[in-house]
Short mmCIF file of N, CA and C in Angstrom, two decimals:
data_model
loop_
_atom_site.label_atom_id
_atom_site.label_comp_id
_atom_site.label_asym_id
_atom_site.label_seq_id
_atom_site.Cartn_x
_atom_site.Cartn_y
_atom_site.Cartn_z
N UNK A 1 -76.72 -282.58 -45.72
CA UNK A 1 -77.42 -281.54 -46.45
C UNK A 1 -76.69 -280.22 -46.25
N UNK A 2 -76.35 -279.56 -47.33
CA UNK A 2 -75.69 -278.27 -47.26
C UNK A 2 -76.65 -277.20 -47.72
N UNK A 3 -76.79 -276.16 -46.92
CA UNK A 3 -77.66 -275.04 -47.29
C UNK A 3 -76.85 -274.01 -48.05
N UNK A 4 -77.50 -273.36 -49.00
CA UNK A 4 -76.85 -272.31 -49.76
C UNK A 4 -77.75 -271.09 -49.82
N UNK A 5 -77.16 -269.98 -50.22
CA UNK A 5 -77.91 -268.74 -50.38
C UNK A 5 -79.08 -268.99 -51.33
N UNK A 6 -80.25 -268.50 -50.94
CA UNK A 6 -81.46 -268.69 -51.72
C UNK A 6 -82.37 -269.78 -51.17
N UNK A 7 -81.82 -270.67 -50.34
CA UNK A 7 -82.62 -271.71 -49.71
C UNK A 7 -83.51 -271.11 -48.62
N UNK A 8 -84.62 -271.76 -48.34
CA UNK A 8 -85.46 -271.38 -47.21
C UNK A 8 -84.77 -271.91 -45.95
N UNK A 9 -84.63 -271.05 -44.96
CA UNK A 9 -83.98 -271.45 -43.71
C UNK A 9 -84.84 -272.46 -42.97
N UNK A 10 -84.26 -273.57 -42.51
CA UNK A 10 -85.03 -274.56 -41.75
C UNK A 10 -85.61 -273.95 -40.47
N UNK A 11 -86.84 -274.28 -40.19
CA UNK A 11 -87.51 -273.83 -38.97
C UNK A 11 -86.87 -274.50 -37.76
N UNK A 12 -86.86 -273.78 -36.65
CA UNK A 12 -86.44 -274.38 -35.38
C UNK A 12 -87.24 -273.75 -34.25
N UNK A 13 -87.37 -274.51 -33.18
CA UNK A 13 -87.95 -274.04 -31.92
C UNK A 13 -87.08 -274.63 -30.83
N UNK A 14 -86.31 -273.78 -30.18
CA UNK A 14 -85.33 -274.23 -29.19
C UNK A 14 -85.45 -273.41 -27.91
N UNK A 15 -85.15 -274.04 -26.77
CA UNK A 15 -85.15 -273.27 -25.52
C UNK A 15 -83.92 -272.38 -25.43
N UNK A 16 -84.12 -271.18 -24.89
CA UNK A 16 -82.97 -270.30 -24.65
C UNK A 16 -82.40 -270.58 -23.27
N UNK A 17 -81.45 -269.77 -22.85
CA UNK A 17 -80.78 -269.94 -21.57
C UNK A 17 -81.74 -269.89 -20.38
N UNK A 18 -82.93 -269.30 -20.58
CA UNK A 18 -83.94 -269.22 -19.52
C UNK A 18 -85.08 -270.20 -19.74
N UNK A 19 -84.87 -271.16 -20.64
CA UNK A 19 -85.85 -272.19 -20.99
C UNK A 19 -87.09 -271.64 -21.68
N UNK A 20 -86.98 -270.45 -22.26
CA UNK A 20 -88.06 -269.87 -23.06
C UNK A 20 -87.84 -270.30 -24.51
N UNK A 21 -88.88 -270.81 -25.15
CA UNK A 21 -88.74 -271.32 -26.51
C UNK A 21 -88.68 -270.16 -27.51
N UNK A 22 -87.67 -270.22 -28.36
CA UNK A 22 -87.48 -269.24 -29.43
C UNK A 22 -87.59 -270.00 -30.74
N UNK A 23 -88.43 -269.51 -31.64
CA UNK A 23 -88.57 -270.17 -32.94
C UNK A 23 -88.20 -269.19 -34.04
N UNK A 24 -87.71 -269.72 -35.14
CA UNK A 24 -87.37 -268.87 -36.27
C UNK A 24 -88.63 -268.20 -36.80
N UNK A 25 -89.73 -268.93 -36.87
CA UNK A 25 -90.97 -268.33 -37.36
C UNK A 25 -91.45 -267.20 -36.45
N UNK A 26 -91.16 -267.29 -35.16
CA UNK A 26 -91.53 -266.24 -34.22
C UNK A 26 -90.71 -264.97 -34.41
N UNK A 27 -89.57 -265.10 -35.08
CA UNK A 27 -88.70 -263.95 -35.34
C UNK A 27 -88.94 -263.37 -36.74
N UNK A 28 -89.79 -264.05 -37.52
CA UNK A 28 -90.07 -263.64 -38.90
C UNK A 28 -90.53 -262.19 -38.94
N UNK A 29 -90.20 -261.51 -40.01
CA UNK A 29 -90.54 -260.10 -40.16
C UNK A 29 -89.32 -259.22 -40.01
N UNK A 30 -88.26 -259.79 -39.49
CA UNK A 30 -86.98 -259.09 -39.36
C UNK A 30 -85.87 -260.09 -39.73
N UNK A 31 -84.75 -259.61 -40.23
CA UNK A 31 -83.64 -260.51 -40.51
C UNK A 31 -83.10 -261.12 -39.21
N UNK A 32 -82.57 -262.34 -39.33
CA UNK A 32 -82.02 -263.04 -38.17
C UNK A 32 -80.64 -263.58 -38.54
N UNK A 33 -79.65 -263.30 -37.68
CA UNK A 33 -78.32 -263.88 -37.83
C UNK A 33 -78.28 -265.10 -36.91
N UNK A 34 -78.14 -266.28 -37.51
CA UNK A 34 -78.10 -267.54 -36.77
C UNK A 34 -76.64 -268.00 -36.72
N UNK A 35 -76.10 -268.07 -35.50
CA UNK A 35 -74.68 -268.39 -35.31
C UNK A 35 -74.56 -269.69 -34.52
N UNK A 36 -74.14 -270.75 -35.19
CA UNK A 36 -73.87 -272.02 -34.51
C UNK A 36 -72.44 -272.00 -33.99
N UNK A 37 -72.24 -272.52 -32.78
CA UNK A 37 -70.90 -272.61 -32.21
C UNK A 37 -70.78 -273.93 -31.45
N UNK A 38 -69.56 -274.50 -31.39
CA UNK A 38 -69.39 -275.82 -30.77
C UNK A 38 -69.74 -275.89 -29.28
N UNK A 39 -69.10 -275.10 -28.44
CA UNK A 39 -69.28 -275.27 -27.00
C UNK A 39 -69.17 -273.95 -26.24
N UNK A 40 -70.07 -273.78 -25.27
CA UNK A 40 -69.97 -272.66 -24.33
C UNK A 40 -68.66 -272.79 -23.55
N UNK A 41 -68.09 -271.68 -23.22
CA UNK A 41 -66.88 -271.58 -22.39
C UNK A 41 -65.60 -272.01 -23.08
N UNK A 42 -65.65 -272.48 -24.33
CA UNK A 42 -64.42 -272.85 -25.02
C UNK A 42 -63.77 -271.58 -25.59
N UNK A 43 -62.47 -271.63 -25.78
CA UNK A 43 -61.70 -270.44 -26.13
C UNK A 43 -62.15 -269.71 -27.39
N UNK A 44 -62.16 -270.40 -28.52
CA UNK A 44 -62.51 -269.75 -29.79
C UNK A 44 -63.97 -269.30 -29.76
N UNK A 45 -64.85 -270.14 -29.24
CA UNK A 45 -66.29 -269.79 -29.20
C UNK A 45 -66.51 -268.56 -28.33
N UNK A 46 -65.86 -268.51 -27.18
CA UNK A 46 -66.01 -267.35 -26.31
C UNK A 46 -65.52 -266.09 -27.01
N UNK A 47 -64.38 -266.18 -27.68
CA UNK A 47 -63.85 -265.03 -28.40
C UNK A 47 -64.79 -264.55 -29.50
N UNK A 48 -65.33 -265.48 -30.26
CA UNK A 48 -66.25 -265.11 -31.34
C UNK A 48 -67.53 -264.47 -30.80
N UNK A 49 -68.11 -265.08 -29.78
CA UNK A 49 -69.36 -264.54 -29.24
C UNK A 49 -69.13 -263.23 -28.50
N UNK A 50 -67.96 -263.05 -27.89
CA UNK A 50 -67.65 -261.76 -27.25
C UNK A 50 -67.49 -260.67 -28.30
N UNK A 51 -66.89 -260.99 -29.43
CA UNK A 51 -66.80 -260.01 -30.51
C UNK A 51 -68.19 -259.65 -31.01
N UNK A 52 -69.04 -260.65 -31.15
CA UNK A 52 -70.42 -260.41 -31.56
C UNK A 52 -71.12 -259.52 -30.53
N UNK A 53 -70.92 -259.80 -29.26
CA UNK A 53 -71.49 -258.98 -28.18
C UNK A 53 -71.01 -257.54 -28.27
N UNK A 54 -69.70 -257.38 -28.46
CA UNK A 54 -69.11 -256.04 -28.49
C UNK A 54 -69.53 -255.24 -29.71
N UNK A 55 -69.91 -255.92 -30.79
CA UNK A 55 -70.31 -255.26 -32.03
C UNK A 55 -71.80 -255.45 -32.32
N UNK A 56 -72.56 -255.81 -31.31
CA UNK A 56 -73.98 -256.12 -31.49
C UNK A 56 -74.75 -254.96 -32.10
N UNK A 57 -74.37 -253.74 -31.79
CA UNK A 57 -75.05 -252.56 -32.32
C UNK A 57 -75.01 -252.53 -33.86
N UNK A 58 -73.96 -253.09 -34.44
CA UNK A 58 -73.87 -253.19 -35.91
C UNK A 58 -75.08 -253.93 -36.46
N UNK A 59 -75.49 -254.95 -35.76
CA UNK A 59 -76.61 -255.78 -36.21
C UNK A 59 -77.95 -255.19 -35.80
N UNK A 60 -78.06 -254.78 -34.55
CA UNK A 60 -79.34 -254.24 -34.08
C UNK A 60 -79.70 -252.95 -34.78
N UNK A 61 -78.73 -252.11 -35.08
CA UNK A 61 -79.00 -250.87 -35.83
C UNK A 61 -79.53 -251.16 -37.23
N UNK A 62 -79.16 -252.32 -37.77
CA UNK A 62 -79.64 -252.74 -39.10
C UNK A 62 -80.95 -253.54 -39.00
N UNK A 63 -81.48 -253.66 -37.79
CA UNK A 63 -82.74 -254.37 -37.59
C UNK A 63 -82.59 -255.89 -37.56
N UNK A 64 -81.36 -256.37 -37.39
CA UNK A 64 -81.09 -257.81 -37.40
C UNK A 64 -81.13 -258.36 -35.97
N UNK A 65 -81.89 -259.44 -35.80
CA UNK A 65 -81.90 -260.15 -34.53
C UNK A 65 -80.81 -261.21 -34.57
N UNK A 66 -80.14 -261.42 -33.45
CA UNK A 66 -79.05 -262.38 -33.37
C UNK A 66 -79.43 -263.50 -32.41
N UNK A 67 -79.20 -264.74 -32.83
CA UNK A 67 -79.32 -265.90 -31.95
C UNK A 67 -78.09 -266.77 -32.13
N UNK A 68 -77.61 -267.35 -31.04
CA UNK A 68 -76.47 -268.26 -31.09
C UNK A 68 -76.93 -269.63 -30.61
N UNK A 69 -76.51 -270.67 -31.31
CA UNK A 69 -77.00 -272.03 -31.03
C UNK A 69 -75.83 -272.99 -30.82
N UNK A 70 -75.92 -273.76 -29.73
CA UNK A 70 -74.96 -274.84 -29.48
C UNK A 70 -75.74 -276.05 -28.97
N UNK A 71 -75.05 -277.15 -28.77
CA UNK A 71 -75.69 -278.35 -28.22
C UNK A 71 -75.53 -278.42 -26.71
N UNK A 72 -75.10 -277.33 -26.10
CA UNK A 72 -74.98 -277.28 -24.64
C UNK A 72 -76.36 -277.26 -23.99
N UNK A 73 -76.49 -277.80 -22.77
CA UNK A 73 -77.76 -277.72 -22.06
C UNK A 73 -78.05 -276.28 -21.60
N UNK A 74 -79.31 -275.99 -21.34
CA UNK A 74 -79.71 -274.63 -20.96
C UNK A 74 -78.98 -274.13 -19.73
N UNK A 75 -78.67 -275.01 -18.79
CA UNK A 75 -77.99 -274.58 -17.56
C UNK A 75 -76.61 -274.00 -17.87
N UNK A 76 -75.88 -274.64 -18.75
CA UNK A 76 -74.57 -274.13 -19.17
C UNK A 76 -74.71 -272.80 -19.89
N UNK A 77 -75.72 -272.70 -20.74
CA UNK A 77 -75.93 -271.47 -21.50
C UNK A 77 -76.27 -270.31 -20.59
N UNK A 78 -77.06 -270.57 -19.55
CA UNK A 78 -77.42 -269.52 -18.60
C UNK A 78 -76.17 -268.98 -17.90
N UNK A 79 -75.29 -269.87 -17.47
CA UNK A 79 -74.05 -269.46 -16.80
C UNK A 79 -73.12 -268.74 -17.78
N UNK A 80 -73.02 -269.24 -19.00
CA UNK A 80 -72.17 -268.63 -20.02
C UNK A 80 -72.65 -267.22 -20.35
N UNK A 81 -73.94 -267.05 -20.53
CA UNK A 81 -74.50 -265.73 -20.86
C UNK A 81 -74.30 -264.75 -19.71
N UNK A 82 -74.52 -265.21 -18.49
CA UNK A 82 -74.34 -264.34 -17.32
C UNK A 82 -72.88 -263.93 -17.17
N UNK A 83 -71.98 -264.87 -17.35
CA UNK A 83 -70.55 -264.57 -17.20
C UNK A 83 -70.06 -263.57 -18.24
N UNK A 84 -70.54 -263.72 -19.49
CA UNK A 84 -70.04 -262.90 -20.59
C UNK A 84 -70.91 -261.69 -20.92
N UNK A 85 -72.10 -261.61 -20.35
CA UNK A 85 -72.97 -260.46 -20.60
C UNK A 85 -73.48 -260.38 -22.03
N UNK A 86 -73.80 -261.52 -22.62
CA UNK A 86 -74.31 -261.52 -23.98
C UNK A 86 -75.70 -260.90 -24.02
N UNK A 87 -75.95 -260.03 -25.00
CA UNK A 87 -77.23 -259.36 -25.15
C UNK A 87 -78.11 -260.01 -26.20
N UNK A 88 -77.87 -261.25 -26.49
CA UNK A 88 -78.65 -262.02 -27.47
C UNK A 88 -78.87 -263.41 -26.88
N UNK A 89 -79.95 -264.08 -27.31
CA UNK A 89 -80.24 -265.39 -26.73
C UNK A 89 -79.27 -266.47 -27.17
N UNK A 90 -78.98 -267.35 -26.23
CA UNK A 90 -78.21 -268.56 -26.50
C UNK A 90 -79.20 -269.72 -26.49
N UNK A 91 -79.32 -270.39 -27.62
CA UNK A 91 -80.31 -271.45 -27.77
C UNK A 91 -79.66 -272.82 -27.64
N UNK A 92 -80.40 -273.73 -27.00
CA UNK A 92 -79.90 -275.08 -26.75
C UNK A 92 -80.48 -276.09 -27.74
N UNK A 93 -79.60 -276.69 -28.52
CA UNK A 93 -79.95 -277.75 -29.46
C UNK A 93 -79.57 -279.10 -28.83
N UNK A 94 -79.74 -279.17 -27.50
CA UNK A 94 -79.28 -280.31 -26.73
C UNK A 94 -80.08 -281.59 -27.00
N UNK A 95 -81.42 -281.45 -27.04
CA UNK A 95 -82.22 -282.66 -27.23
C UNK A 95 -83.46 -282.38 -28.06
N UNK A 96 -83.81 -283.17 -29.06
CA UNK A 96 -82.95 -284.24 -29.57
C UNK A 96 -81.62 -283.66 -30.05
N UNK A 97 -80.57 -284.32 -29.66
CA UNK A 97 -79.23 -283.77 -29.76
C UNK A 97 -78.84 -283.38 -31.20
N UNK A 98 -78.65 -282.07 -31.38
CA UNK A 98 -78.15 -281.56 -32.66
C UNK A 98 -79.13 -281.56 -33.81
N UNK A 99 -80.41 -281.69 -33.55
CA UNK A 99 -81.40 -281.75 -34.63
C UNK A 99 -81.39 -280.49 -35.50
N UNK A 100 -81.31 -279.33 -34.88
CA UNK A 100 -81.31 -278.08 -35.64
C UNK A 100 -79.99 -277.94 -36.41
N UNK A 101 -78.88 -278.26 -35.77
CA UNK A 101 -77.59 -278.22 -36.47
C UNK A 101 -77.60 -279.17 -37.66
N UNK A 102 -78.23 -280.32 -37.51
CA UNK A 102 -78.34 -281.26 -38.63
C UNK A 102 -79.15 -280.65 -39.77
N UNK A 103 -80.25 -279.99 -39.44
CA UNK A 103 -81.10 -279.38 -40.46
C UNK A 103 -80.35 -278.30 -41.24
N UNK A 104 -79.41 -277.64 -40.58
CA UNK A 104 -78.61 -276.60 -41.23
C UNK A 104 -77.33 -277.16 -41.86
N UNK A 105 -77.12 -278.46 -41.73
CA UNK A 105 -75.95 -279.10 -42.33
C UNK A 105 -74.65 -278.82 -41.62
N UNK A 106 -74.72 -278.51 -40.31
CA UNK A 106 -73.50 -278.14 -39.59
C UNK A 106 -73.24 -279.02 -38.37
N UNK A 107 -73.83 -280.21 -38.31
CA UNK A 107 -73.63 -281.07 -37.15
C UNK A 107 -72.48 -282.03 -37.39
N UNK A 108 -71.52 -282.05 -36.49
CA UNK A 108 -70.39 -282.97 -36.53
C UNK A 108 -70.78 -284.19 -35.72
N UNK A 109 -71.19 -285.25 -36.40
CA UNK A 109 -71.69 -286.47 -35.75
C UNK A 109 -70.65 -287.08 -34.81
N UNK A 110 -69.41 -287.15 -35.24
CA UNK A 110 -68.36 -287.81 -34.44
C UNK A 110 -68.12 -287.09 -33.12
N UNK A 111 -68.17 -285.75 -33.15
CA UNK A 111 -67.89 -284.97 -31.94
C UNK A 111 -69.16 -284.59 -31.19
N UNK A 112 -70.32 -284.76 -31.81
CA UNK A 112 -71.58 -284.42 -31.16
C UNK A 112 -71.78 -282.93 -30.94
N UNK A 113 -71.26 -282.15 -31.87
CA UNK A 113 -71.33 -280.69 -31.73
C UNK A 113 -71.55 -280.04 -33.09
N UNK A 114 -72.04 -278.80 -33.09
CA UNK A 114 -72.15 -278.10 -34.37
C UNK A 114 -70.80 -277.55 -34.82
N UNK A 115 -70.66 -277.44 -36.12
CA UNK A 115 -69.53 -276.69 -36.68
C UNK A 115 -69.83 -275.21 -36.51
N UNK A 116 -68.90 -274.36 -36.90
CA UNK A 116 -69.10 -272.92 -36.81
C UNK A 116 -69.86 -272.43 -38.04
N UNK A 117 -71.17 -272.62 -38.02
CA UNK A 117 -72.02 -272.21 -39.14
C UNK A 117 -72.65 -270.86 -38.85
N UNK A 118 -72.66 -270.01 -39.86
CA UNK A 118 -73.25 -268.68 -39.72
C UNK A 118 -74.22 -268.47 -40.89
N UNK A 119 -75.45 -268.09 -40.56
CA UNK A 119 -76.49 -267.94 -41.57
C UNK A 119 -77.25 -266.65 -41.32
N UNK A 120 -77.38 -265.84 -42.36
CA UNK A 120 -78.21 -264.64 -42.28
C UNK A 120 -79.50 -264.95 -43.03
N UNK A 121 -80.61 -264.84 -42.30
CA UNK A 121 -81.93 -265.14 -42.83
C UNK A 121 -82.67 -263.83 -43.01
N UNK A 122 -83.21 -263.58 -44.21
CA UNK A 122 -83.93 -262.32 -44.41
C UNK A 122 -85.31 -262.38 -43.75
N UNK A 123 -86.03 -261.29 -43.79
CA UNK A 123 -87.31 -261.17 -43.09
C UNK A 123 -88.34 -262.17 -43.58
N UNK A 124 -88.18 -262.68 -44.80
CA UNK A 124 -89.12 -263.65 -45.37
C UNK A 124 -88.71 -265.09 -45.08
N UNK A 125 -87.53 -265.30 -44.50
CA UNK A 125 -87.08 -266.65 -44.16
C UNK A 125 -86.13 -267.29 -45.15
N UNK A 126 -85.55 -266.49 -46.05
CA UNK A 126 -84.62 -267.00 -47.06
C UNK A 126 -83.19 -266.70 -46.65
N UNK A 127 -82.30 -267.66 -46.88
CA UNK A 127 -80.88 -267.46 -46.57
C UNK A 127 -80.26 -266.47 -47.56
N UNK A 128 -79.63 -265.44 -47.02
CA UNK A 128 -78.93 -264.47 -47.87
C UNK A 128 -77.42 -264.52 -47.63
N UNK A 129 -77.01 -265.30 -46.62
CA UNK A 129 -75.59 -265.50 -46.34
C UNK A 129 -75.46 -266.84 -45.64
N UNK A 130 -74.47 -267.63 -46.04
CA UNK A 130 -74.21 -268.92 -45.40
C UNK A 130 -72.71 -269.19 -45.44
N UNK A 131 -72.16 -269.55 -44.27
CA UNK A 131 -70.73 -269.85 -44.18
C UNK A 131 -70.54 -270.90 -43.11
N UNK A 132 -69.69 -271.88 -43.38
CA UNK A 132 -69.40 -272.92 -42.40
C UNK A 132 -67.89 -273.04 -42.24
N UNK A 133 -67.45 -272.97 -40.99
CA UNK A 133 -66.04 -273.13 -40.66
C UNK A 133 -65.87 -274.42 -39.84
N UNK A 134 -64.76 -275.06 -40.04
CA UNK A 134 -64.48 -276.33 -39.36
C UNK A 134 -64.02 -276.08 -37.92
N UNK A 135 -64.03 -277.13 -37.07
CA UNK A 135 -63.56 -276.98 -35.69
C UNK A 135 -62.15 -276.40 -35.67
N UNK A 136 -61.92 -275.48 -34.77
CA UNK A 136 -60.61 -274.86 -34.63
C UNK A 136 -60.36 -273.74 -35.62
N UNK A 137 -61.26 -273.55 -36.58
CA UNK A 137 -61.11 -272.53 -37.61
C UNK A 137 -62.01 -271.34 -37.25
N UNK A 138 -61.42 -270.33 -36.59
CA UNK A 138 -62.19 -269.16 -36.15
C UNK A 138 -62.74 -268.40 -37.36
N UNK A 139 -63.91 -267.82 -37.15
CA UNK A 139 -64.58 -267.09 -38.22
C UNK A 139 -64.07 -265.66 -38.31
N UNK A 140 -64.00 -265.15 -39.53
CA UNK A 140 -63.80 -263.72 -39.76
C UNK A 140 -65.19 -263.13 -39.88
N UNK A 141 -65.55 -262.24 -38.98
CA UNK A 141 -66.91 -261.74 -38.95
C UNK A 141 -67.19 -260.66 -40.00
N UNK A 142 -66.20 -260.31 -40.78
CA UNK A 142 -66.39 -259.29 -41.81
C UNK A 142 -67.42 -259.74 -42.85
N UNK A 143 -67.47 -261.03 -43.15
CA UNK A 143 -68.42 -261.55 -44.12
C UNK A 143 -69.86 -261.35 -43.67
N UNK A 144 -70.11 -261.57 -42.38
CA UNK A 144 -71.45 -261.37 -41.83
C UNK A 144 -71.84 -259.91 -41.93
N UNK A 145 -70.90 -259.06 -41.54
CA UNK A 145 -71.18 -257.61 -41.52
C UNK A 145 -71.47 -257.10 -42.94
N UNK A 146 -70.71 -257.58 -43.90
CA UNK A 146 -70.94 -257.18 -45.29
C UNK A 146 -72.34 -257.62 -45.74
N UNK A 147 -72.73 -258.84 -45.38
CA UNK A 147 -74.06 -259.34 -45.77
C UNK A 147 -75.17 -258.54 -45.09
N UNK A 148 -74.96 -258.17 -43.84
CA UNK A 148 -75.94 -257.34 -43.12
C UNK A 148 -76.05 -255.97 -43.79
N UNK A 149 -74.91 -255.38 -44.14
CA UNK A 149 -74.90 -254.07 -44.79
C UNK A 149 -75.63 -254.13 -46.14
N UNK A 150 -75.39 -255.18 -46.92
CA UNK A 150 -76.06 -255.33 -48.21
C UNK A 150 -77.57 -255.51 -48.04
N UNK A 151 -77.96 -256.30 -47.04
CA UNK A 151 -79.37 -256.53 -46.79
C UNK A 151 -80.04 -255.23 -46.33
N UNK A 152 -79.34 -254.49 -45.49
CA UNK A 152 -79.86 -253.22 -44.98
C UNK A 152 -79.98 -252.18 -46.11
N UNK A 153 -79.00 -252.18 -47.01
CA UNK A 153 -79.04 -251.21 -48.13
C UNK A 153 -80.16 -251.53 -49.11
N UNK A 154 -80.49 -252.82 -49.24
CA UNK A 154 -81.55 -253.22 -50.16
C UNK A 154 -82.94 -252.95 -49.61
N UNK A 155 -83.03 -252.76 -48.30
CA UNK A 155 -84.35 -252.57 -47.66
C UNK A 155 -84.93 -251.19 -47.91
#
């Protein structure tokens, strides 16, 4: 299943790095940037999430909440977040393995990991930006920023 702009974003309820459950419906009322990444501590993923960390004010100033999702267990996510100082939750799609990534159409069955999927969900729960990059294909974050700027200008 491939999601496109205009689709309703699939609901999820996943534990964060501190085992606190975060749901998309619980974030409703504000836009949410949902960033799927393959693995904590891997080179490209660390670089992408560190850039997101360093530019987080771009999103928070626009009222956008950021969540990052992988199939790593919560223990790994807690260590990864502490090491890198991420100011956004890291959510675990560990079990049932990859269910949320599957719902968003970004689960790589053979590797057991999500692809690099990025989705901007508006305050009502509709996708206003969707992009999927293959393993090893780092994302250009300019597309996300442009979508956030457009959403912010329309508000």
